[in-house]
Amino acid sequence: MVGTVETILVILISGFFGLLMGALPGMTATLAVALLLPFTLFMDPVPAIAAIITMSAMAIFAGDIPGALLRIPGTPSSAAYVDDAYRMTQNGKGVLALGGGLLASSLGGLFGTAVLILFAPAIGAFALQFTSFEYFWVAVLGLTTAVVISQGSQLKGGISLMIGLLISTVGIDVTLGIPRFTFGSAELTAGISFIPVMIGLFGISQVMINLLSPDSWSSPNVSEVWPKGSVGLLFRSVWKLRTRLLSGSAIGGAVGSLPGAGSDIAAWVAYAVTKNTSKRGHLFGRGKGEIEPIIGASSANNSSVGAAYIPTLAFGIPGDTVTAILVGVLLMKGITPGPELFSSDTSTLYSIFILFIIANILMVPLGLVAIRASTYIVNIPRPILLTTIVSICIVGSFSVNNTVFDIAIMLLFGILGYFLTVTKVPLAPIVLGIVLGPIVERSFMQSMIATGGDVTQFVTRPISLVLMCLVVLVLMLPLIRKVFGGVFSGVGRMKMRERL
Amino acid sequence: MSPQHVDHRQRNVDSEEVPGVKPLSDGLLSIASIVGGIAVVLYSTTLPTPSGGSFGPGLFPGIVGSLSALFGFVLGVALLAQIMARREDRTSLVGEREALKASERRGRLSSHWWDVAAALGAIGFYILLADVLGFIVTISVIQIGLMIKFGSKIRWSFVIGVISTLILYAVFEQLLLIQLPDGFIG
């Protein structure tokens, strides 16, 4: 299935699209995936998965490009080491900063894929023992983690999650088939379409944000990135830092596999660990810039991309926003992520593994082309770019059900997404709420009906009890952070510094 | 490019910080969460419950609404506590400086809100007129109009607007076989 002409074409096109979107300042990997959604609607499942995997991996690497050239991280995942990359480019070592990041991203991505291949089947086999009680707790764990580790206030993360859960309740209810929140509208009876909501939240709101920051539109004066004879130096430098690459990849693999954690958190944790353990840690983000944090954090953010698919594939619980969107796409295609994937739909599962390997290998040649073309990419005129995004958003939303109602939904959620961003409410929990809401409700109602309303089953079954304890532990995480500080406080300080 | 200039731009595109925009009051968010949550709870009580059962379709929205109201309430309380603490700390000099900066920023931003209004208006324009004018005409008008509004040269806006519309039409109508509105062209 992976070797078809359609899939290969999709991989190449989405790879270039991901590089383009990631390299544009202010455009995120999630926005790129949201714009891609209407196209995936018309693809078979494997090419659709290929498009999302390839594009998100490429976009996360390409986020390094504007970081190195302009000191503007292309995606939040690149923010951790933006100072070092920019300083190196200013000192004529742009190829080392970007090329080092590229190699680290590719190798980190392959490491994350290995983690995925090794652990997902084992966890999936374990999940076969789950009943609706355990699924309820796993889904609650995913939602809780998303809120607790969400950027900014956890309360706002909670509000964001409730918005997502509420959206998921619109339409026919999952147990008795009674319409809810439809107010007599035929369009709402089928529920609110996932794609227009995503396009609105991440596409239209991003356009509004960009329109209100015209300072970032001016043509940048970028430094020389690719002086002659620097490629050999690049490979030697990365080889010297192979231990750092390995530790960064391991951190990315561990953080990425947590439900709700994303590549930006993986990058910040790896940066903090690299800084705390390196002899040159005091020089990070200063002077001429250092390649060590770039290698550590770049490998971590791409490693986490693969690892984020572990909870997604094993439990059907998304690891981050992009995988949450992927789960939505899979459900639309009639594929239910979860343990069944490991017993009955192994061809899709192995396709996902192979696609990850291809995407991470392909990242090197495509990334080198993107680095060479970087000065042109960051100069794409913003009026043309933003106008085209608006048009793609309109057509993309329309194409879901061939109705302007979905465009109105997109508009509504675009405005909502903007105001939520302004009030610093994270958007990721909304996506998780929409995707996991029906799972939480269905598993809860099934359990209640099966036991005649006996809620004790949720806490007396051994696996349920363990999962419930994990939920409690996650809820206590902010307190644990305060008490133990350590790495997390390092991350917090650096995030704070970035925001100042 | 001066380092100061770079710094300013970095802050502007930060995913967390909305560029140059003063964040809306958390109070509004708090009130919206409380009011919205209560409305959802009230609505969920009107949903039918199966005979003999206590768990109906209103249970889950009811829980969601209650939590929303609770989070909104806690956020409001935290905000009030913050305001009280700030009142004690704030010196008049800092307050004046902040007010001046905010007023300058508001002045700069007002013109960009028209760009946002144009973008959102363009979407409304498509919703209202696409069936009448058809996809090609409507999207061409949107593309050209927005590019000119956002500062592109008129000649380039026409050329790029028409070409990009035709590309979108080819991709969605011809390649993905989506029935886009034909309008009066038929």
XYZ file of C-alpha atoms in Angstrom, chain A:
500
model
C 0.000 0.000 0.000
C 2.922 2.341 0.752
C 4.659 1.703 -2.571
C 1.815 2.937 -4.795
C 2.352 5.897 -7.108
C -0.434 7.781 -5.313
C 1.197 7.369 -1.897
C 4.681 8.303 -3.144
C 3.297 11.410 -4.842
C 1.377 12.324 -1.709
C 4.538 11.886 0.399
C 6.574 14.154 -1.897
C 3.933 16.870 -2.231
C 3.030 16.909 1.456
C 6.763 16.871 2.309
C 7.360 20.038 0.279
C 4.162 21.605 1.644
C 5.282 20.828 5.199
C 8.706 22.353 4.584
C 7.127 25.466 3.100
C 4.639 25.935 5.925
C 7.177 25.190 8.641
C 9.671 27.625 7.133
C 7.194 30.490 7.115
C 7.339 32.440 10.365
C 4.122 32.249 12.331
C 2.772 29.224 10.447
C 2.544 26.105 12.614
C 2.607 22.381 11.821
C -0.974 22.187 13.129
C -2.090 24.904 10.709
C -0.416 22.992 7.867
C -2.232 19.786 8.877
C -5.537 21.678 9.162
C -5.119 23.019 5.617
C -4.288 19.520 4.409
C -7.433 17.965 5.916
C -9.824 18.648 3.022
C -7.427 16.835 0.675
C -7.114 13.807 2.944
C -10.887 13.465 2.813
C -10.583 12.264 -0.784
C -7.630 9.935 -0.259
C -7.479 6.281 0.725
C -6.509 5.768 4.396
C -2.789 5.036 3.804
C -2.048 8.065 1.570
C -4.056 10.215 4.002
C -1.938 8.984 6.911
C 1.203 9.405 4.762
C 0.295 13.029 4.073
C -0.161 13.893 7.746
C 2.931 12.012 8.974
C 5.255 13.386 6.278
C 3.962 16.892 6.547
C 4.107 17.185 10.315
C 7.664 15.756 10.437
C 8.879 18.140 7.704
C 7.096 21.161 9.195
C 8.693 20.595 12.583
C 12.191 20.492 11.073
C 11.478 23.450 8.772
C 10.490 25.511 11.805
C 14.242 25.775 12.440
C 14.758 27.770 9.223
C 13.174 31.124 10.167
C 14.602 30.587 13.643
C 18.130 30.487 12.263
C 17.613 33.250 9.695
C 15.383 35.705 11.530
C 15.318 34.547 15.153
C 11.625 33.815 14.662
C 10.789 30.171 15.429
C 8.738 28.776 12.538
C 6.921 26.403 14.897
C 6.748 26.373 18.729
C 8.946 23.235 18.676
C 11.898 25.288 17.401
C 11.639 27.989 20.055
C 13.932 26.257 22.579
C 17.152 26.672 20.581
C 16.282 29.668 18.411
C 18.913 31.919 20.043
C 21.754 29.506 19.338
C 20.655 28.857 15.738
C 20.317 32.573 15.027
C 23.659 33.485 16.585
C 25.416 30.742 14.632
C 23.875 31.971 11.357
C 24.929 35.535 12.148
C 28.467 34.208 12.567
C 28.517 32.459 9.179
C 27.643 29.005 10.529
C 24.078 28.844 9.264
C 24.661 25.579 7.436
C 25.967 24.061 10.651
C 22.948 25.268 12.651
C 20.343 24.251 10.081
C 22.142 21.207 8.688
C 22.937 19.973 12.188
C 19.299 20.441 13.109
C 18.261 18.593 9.953
C 20.475 15.561 10.600
C 19.470 15.507 14.263
C 15.790 15.776 13.273
C 16.085 12.917 10.815
C 18.000 10.634 13.183
C 15.798 11.632 16.130
C 12.742 10.895 14.007
C 14.118 7.437 13.180
C 14.763 6.857 16.891
C 11.177 7.854 17.687
C 9.984 5.465 14.987
C 12.020 2.652 16.559
C 10.421 3.452 19.934
C 7.017 3.358 18.259
C 7.679 0.015 16.535
C 9.082 -1.541 19.720
C 6.531 -0.347 22.257
C 3.240 0.204 20.423
C 2.538 -3.510 19.704
C 3.333 -4.506 23.306
C 1.112 -1.781 24.740
C -1.537 -2.570 22.132
C -1.510 -6.258 23.165
C -1.907 -5.198 26.791
C -4.784 -2.905 25.818
C -6.672 -5.884 24.389
C -7.634 -6.679 27.994
C -9.365 -3.324 28.336
C -13.112 -3.024 28.749
C -15.223 0.120 28.645
C -14.143 0.923 32.251
C -10.464 1.024 31.320
C -11.148 2.913 28.104
C -12.978 5.513 30.108
C -9.947 6.034 32.359
C -7.465 6.005 29.469
C -9.478 8.705 27.705
C -9.758 10.693 30.948
C -5.973 10.306 31.386
C -5.421 11.750 27.897
C -7.733 14.676 28.600
C -6.242 15.345 32.034
C -2.676 15.281 30.735
C -3.604 17.661 27.921
C -4.962 20.149 30.437
C -2.233 19.825 33.067
C 0.681 20.218 30.670
C -1.038 22.785 28.453
C 0.889 26.002 28.032
C -0.219 28.791 30.310
C -2.935 28.412 32.907
C -4.335 24.943 33.594
C -7.698 26.498 34.330
C -7.800 27.906 30.828
C -6.734 24.510 29.523
C -9.736 23.094 31.387
C -12.091 25.649 29.853
C -10.647 24.845 26.429
C -11.225 21.137 27.015
C -14.850 21.760 28.039
C -15.410 23.651 24.777
C -14.084 20.638 22.854
C -16.183 18.175 24.846
C -19.261 20.330 24.355
C -18.713 20.431 20.575
C -18.509 16.626 20.617
C -21.981 16.406 22.207
C -23.729 18.270 19.382
C -25.868 15.961 17.235
C -27.417 12.569 17.915
C -26.394 11.228 21.333
C -24.300 8.058 21.398
C -26.523 5.908 23.610
C -30.201 6.662 22.943
C -30.045 8.474 19.607
C -31.704 11.647 20.899
C -30.722 14.934 19.211
C -28.795 17.355 21.439
C -27.970 21.022 20.884
C -29.384 20.863 17.350
C -32.101 23.525 17.883
C -34.076 22.135 14.963
C -31.224 22.470 12.479
C -30.905 19.561 10.044
C -27.196 20.314 9.522
C -26.458 20.104 13.252
C -28.205 16.734 13.612
C -25.159 15.037 12.095
C -22.934 16.913 14.543
C -20.419 19.674 13.925
C -17.987 18.611 11.199
C -14.456 18.125 12.471
C -12.627 19.611 9.470
C -14.289 23.079 9.379
C -13.704 23.382 13.127
C -9.992 22.569 12.709
C -9.613 24.902 9.727
C -11.324 27.694 11.633
C -9.428 27.206 14.897
C -5.980 26.908 13.338
C -6.336 28.480 9.867
C -8.579 31.522 10.130
C -7.413 32.443 13.629
C -3.771 32.309 12.428
C -4.632 34.580 9.499
C -6.192 37.059 11.952
C -3.108 36.909 14.167
C -0.826 37.523 11.189
C -2.959 40.403 9.944
C -2.629 42.049 13.320
C 1.166 41.694 13.309
C 2.210 43.432 10.078
C 5.693 44.016 11.540
C 6.466 40.431 10.574
C 5.538 41.110 6.938
C 8.526 43.247 5.956
C 11.110 41.575 3.724
C 13.830 40.274 6.006
C 17.513 40.821 5.439
C 18.817 37.313 5.975
C 22.371 36.124 6.375
C 24.306 33.798 4.072
C 23.377 30.229 4.993
C 25.389 27.972 2.758
C 29.093 28.928 2.390
C 31.203 26.524 0.309
C 32.982 23.580 1.949
C 30.824 23.501 5.049
C 29.020 20.185 4.470
C 32.019 18.087 5.606
C 32.271 20.159 8.755
C 28.556 19.581 9.354
C 28.832 15.780 9.354
C 31.945 15.857 11.569
C 30.230 18.140 14.075
C 27.133 15.950 14.313
C 29.263 12.802 14.715
C 31.157 14.437 17.596
C 27.838 15.075 19.354
C 26.382 11.601 18.813
C 25.865 11.056 22.555
C 23.884 14.280 22.776
C 21.859 13.206 19.775
C 21.075 9.920 21.466
C 20.081 11.516 24.787
C 17.889 14.078 22.994
C 16.205 11.327 20.993
C 15.591 9.287 24.154
C 14.029 12.301 25.899
C 11.857 12.970 22.839
C 10.774 9.329 22.777
C 9.829 9.383 26.462
C 8.046 12.753 26.461
C 6.318 12.145 23.125
C 4.795 8.888 24.299
C 2.900 10.691 27.089
C -0.674 11.393 26.038
C -1.161 15.100 25.577
C 2.552 16.020 25.495
C 3.843 17.577 22.300
C 7.102 18.089 20.446
C 7.591 21.588 21.870
C 7.623 20.217 25.419
C 10.062 17.482 24.327
C 12.359 20.134 22.845
C 12.288 22.276 25.998
C 12.985 19.314 28.294
C 15.878 18.168 26.064
C 17.253 21.711 25.956
C 17.115 21.951 29.745
C 18.818 18.573 30.189
C 21.496 19.458 27.600
C 22.159 22.785 29.312
C 22.359 21.228 32.754
C 24.683 18.408 31.705
C 26.943 20.103 29.158
C 30.349 21.584 29.999
C 29.490 24.450 27.667
C 25.967 24.903 29.053
C 26.773 28.407 30.312
C 27.424 29.465 26.696
C 24.046 28.346 25.336
C 22.062 31.192 23.811
C 25.022 33.562 24.160
C 27.998 34.764 22.118
C 28.356 32.969 18.802
C 25.771 30.293 19.586
C 26.309 26.585 20.216
C 25.377 23.573 18.103
C 25.019 21.203 21.078
C 21.573 22.421 22.231
C 20.371 22.423 18.624
C 21.359 18.767 18.232
C 19.837 17.786 21.598
C 16.517 19.616 21.201
C 16.073 19.014 17.437
C 16.498 15.285 17.861
C 14.026 15.407 20.774
C 11.260 17.269 18.960
C 11.307 14.952 15.954
C 11.728 11.833 18.076
C 8.579 12.830 19.950
C 6.593 12.960 16.694
C 6.940 9.190 16.231
C 6.556 8.378 19.911
C 3.323 10.415 20.084
C 1.762 7.699 17.941
C 2.205 5.081 20.715
C -0.859 6.135 22.765
C -2.638 7.003 19.528
C -2.236 3.553 18.011
C -2.381 1.469 21.185
C -5.340 3.147 22.913
C -6.766 5.518 20.322
C -5.688 8.347 22.648
C -3.862 11.131 20.765
C -0.386 12.116 21.947
C -0.602 15.694 20.649
C -2.707 18.020 18.482
C -1.498 16.572 15.180
C -2.200 12.986 16.242
C -5.598 14.139 17.558
C -6.374 15.423 14.080
C -5.059 12.147 12.618
C -7.410 10.181 14.887
C -10.268 12.317 13.574
C -9.226 11.519 9.985
C -8.901 7.779 10.719
C -12.364 7.705 12.298
C -13.771 9.430 9.211
C -12.125 6.705 7.114
C -13.759 3.978 9.195
C -10.530 2.981 10.984
C -10.699 2.943 14.763
C -7.259 3.440 16.325
C -6.723 1.165 19.304
C -5.907 -2.437 20.138
C -7.956 -3.780 17.206
C -5.420 -2.215 14.871
C -2.862 -4.731 16.172
C -5.022 -7.802 15.641
C -7.301 -7.147 12.670
C -5.862 -4.234 10.691
C -2.125 -4.928 10.776
C -1.554 -3.759 7.197
C -2.541 -0.195 8.168
C -0.343 -0.455 11.252
C 2.745 -1.591 9.347
C 2.082 1.056 6.706
C 2.268 3.684 9.439
C 5.623 2.285 10.641
C 7.065 2.248 7.101
C 5.741 5.737 6.384
C 7.560 7.076 9.416
C 10.838 5.568 8.241
C 10.373 6.949 4.706
C 9.404 10.413 5.962
C 12.452 10.676 8.223
C 14.889 9.473 5.566
C 13.332 11.721 2.932
C 13.682 14.621 5.318
C 17.431 14.901 4.630
C 17.361 15.520 0.844
C 14.170 17.599 0.979
C 15.484 19.503 3.988
C 18.763 20.315 2.227
C 16.766 21.714 -0.713
C 14.675 23.750 1.755
C 17.805 25.118 3.463
C 19.232 26.213 0.106
C 15.897 27.801 -0.839
C 15.328 29.216 2.633
C 16.118 32.819 1.788
C 13.402 32.759 -0.903
C 10.820 30.962 1.258
C 10.942 33.471 4.097
C 10.499 36.261 1.518
C 7.127 35.046 0.157
C 4.910 38.170 0.236
C 2.476 37.960 3.144
C -0.519 39.504 1.279
C -0.393 36.697 -1.292
C 0.184 34.009 1.329
C -2.605 35.096 3.685
C -5.113 35.639 0.878
C -4.402 32.184 -0.507
C -4.799 30.631 2.946
C -8.220 32.320 3.311
C -9.305 30.894 -0.054
C -8.032 27.390 0.768
C -9.870 27.572 4.104
C -13.121 28.497 2.310
C -12.872 25.789 -0.351
C -11.567 23.215 2.125
C -14.491 23.705 4.492
C -16.994 23.723 1.654
C -15.629 20.470 0.237
C -16.499 18.423 3.358
C -20.268 18.346 2.786
C -20.646 20.680 -0.215
C -22.485 23.192 1.928
C -21.831 26.789 2.932
C -23.030 25.876 6.428
C -19.582 24.378 7.076
C -17.970 27.643 5.921
C -20.102 29.473 8.481
C -18.927 26.966 11.139
C -15.323 27.608 10.075
C -15.840 31.367 10.336
C -17.385 31.033 13.784
C -14.564 28.827 15.081
C -11.953 31.062 13.437
C -13.208 34.020 15.458
C -13.469 31.848 18.576
C -9.937 30.517 17.989
C -8.578 34.044 17.718
C -10.231 35.258 20.901
C -9.150 32.153 22.779
C -5.567 32.722 21.615
C -5.781 36.370 22.670
C -6.921 35.314 26.127
C -4.073 32.753 26.137
C -6.377 29.763 26.187
C -4.553 26.776 24.592
C -6.326 25.344 21.553
C -4.933 21.801 21.728
C -7.354 20.630 24.483
C -10.294 21.596 22.241
C -9.077 19.156 19.585
C -8.553 16.422 22.167
C -12.000 17.132 23.621
C -13.677 16.792 20.223
C -11.855 13.538 19.451
C -12.000 11.950 22.906
C -15.423 13.271 23.991
C -17.431 10.531 22.262
C -15.003 7.858 23.599
C -15.359 9.112 27.190
C -19.133 9.382 26.944
C -19.649 6.065 25.149
C -17.396 4.081 27.496
C -18.981 5.712 30.557
C -22.555 5.079 29.397
C -21.763 1.508 28.308
C -20.228 0.809 31.714
C -23.184 2.318 33.526
C -25.717 0.371 31.498
C -23.719 -2.881 31.893
C -23.489 -2.569 35.675
C -26.916 -1.032 36.240
C -25.367 2.174 37.471
C -22.726 0.704 39.763
C -19.899 3.254 39.700
C -17.671 1.230 42.046
C -16.539 -0.867 39.067
C -14.579 2.146 37.865
C -12.278 1.923 40.881
C -12.343 -1.728 41.915
C -11.059 -3.330 38.716
C -7.239 -3.581 38.972
C -6.300 -1.889 35.682
C -8.983 0.760 36.187
C -7.551 1.479 39.621
C -4.017 1.872 38.247
C -5.276 4.174 35.504
C -7.266 6.203 38.015
C -4.135 6.580 40.168
C -2.276 7.808 37.075
C -5.003 10.396 36.500
C -4.634 11.557 40.120
C -0.834 11.665 39.690
C -1.166 13.787 36.570
C -3.548 16.120 38.401
C -0.905 16.511 41.104
C 1.823 17.248 38.567
C 1.750 21.043 39.089
C 2.296 20.440 42.818
C 5.095 17.946 42.114
C 6.724 20.492 39.804
C 6.674 23.100 42.564
C 8.128 20.722 45.117
C 10.831 19.114 43.035
C 11.691 21.924 40.583
C 14.698 20.411 38.812
C 14.377 19.937 35.118
C 10.830 21.223 34.988
C 11.704 24.481 36.663
C 14.538 24.867 34.172
C 12.033 24.479 31.365
C 9.693 26.926 33.040
C 12.407 29.538 33.405
C 13.433 29.201 29.815
C 9.844 29.383 28.588
C 9.402 32.477 30.693
C 12.561 33.990 29.208
C 11.267 33.270 25.734
C 7.997 35.010 26.412
C 9.618 38.124 27.803
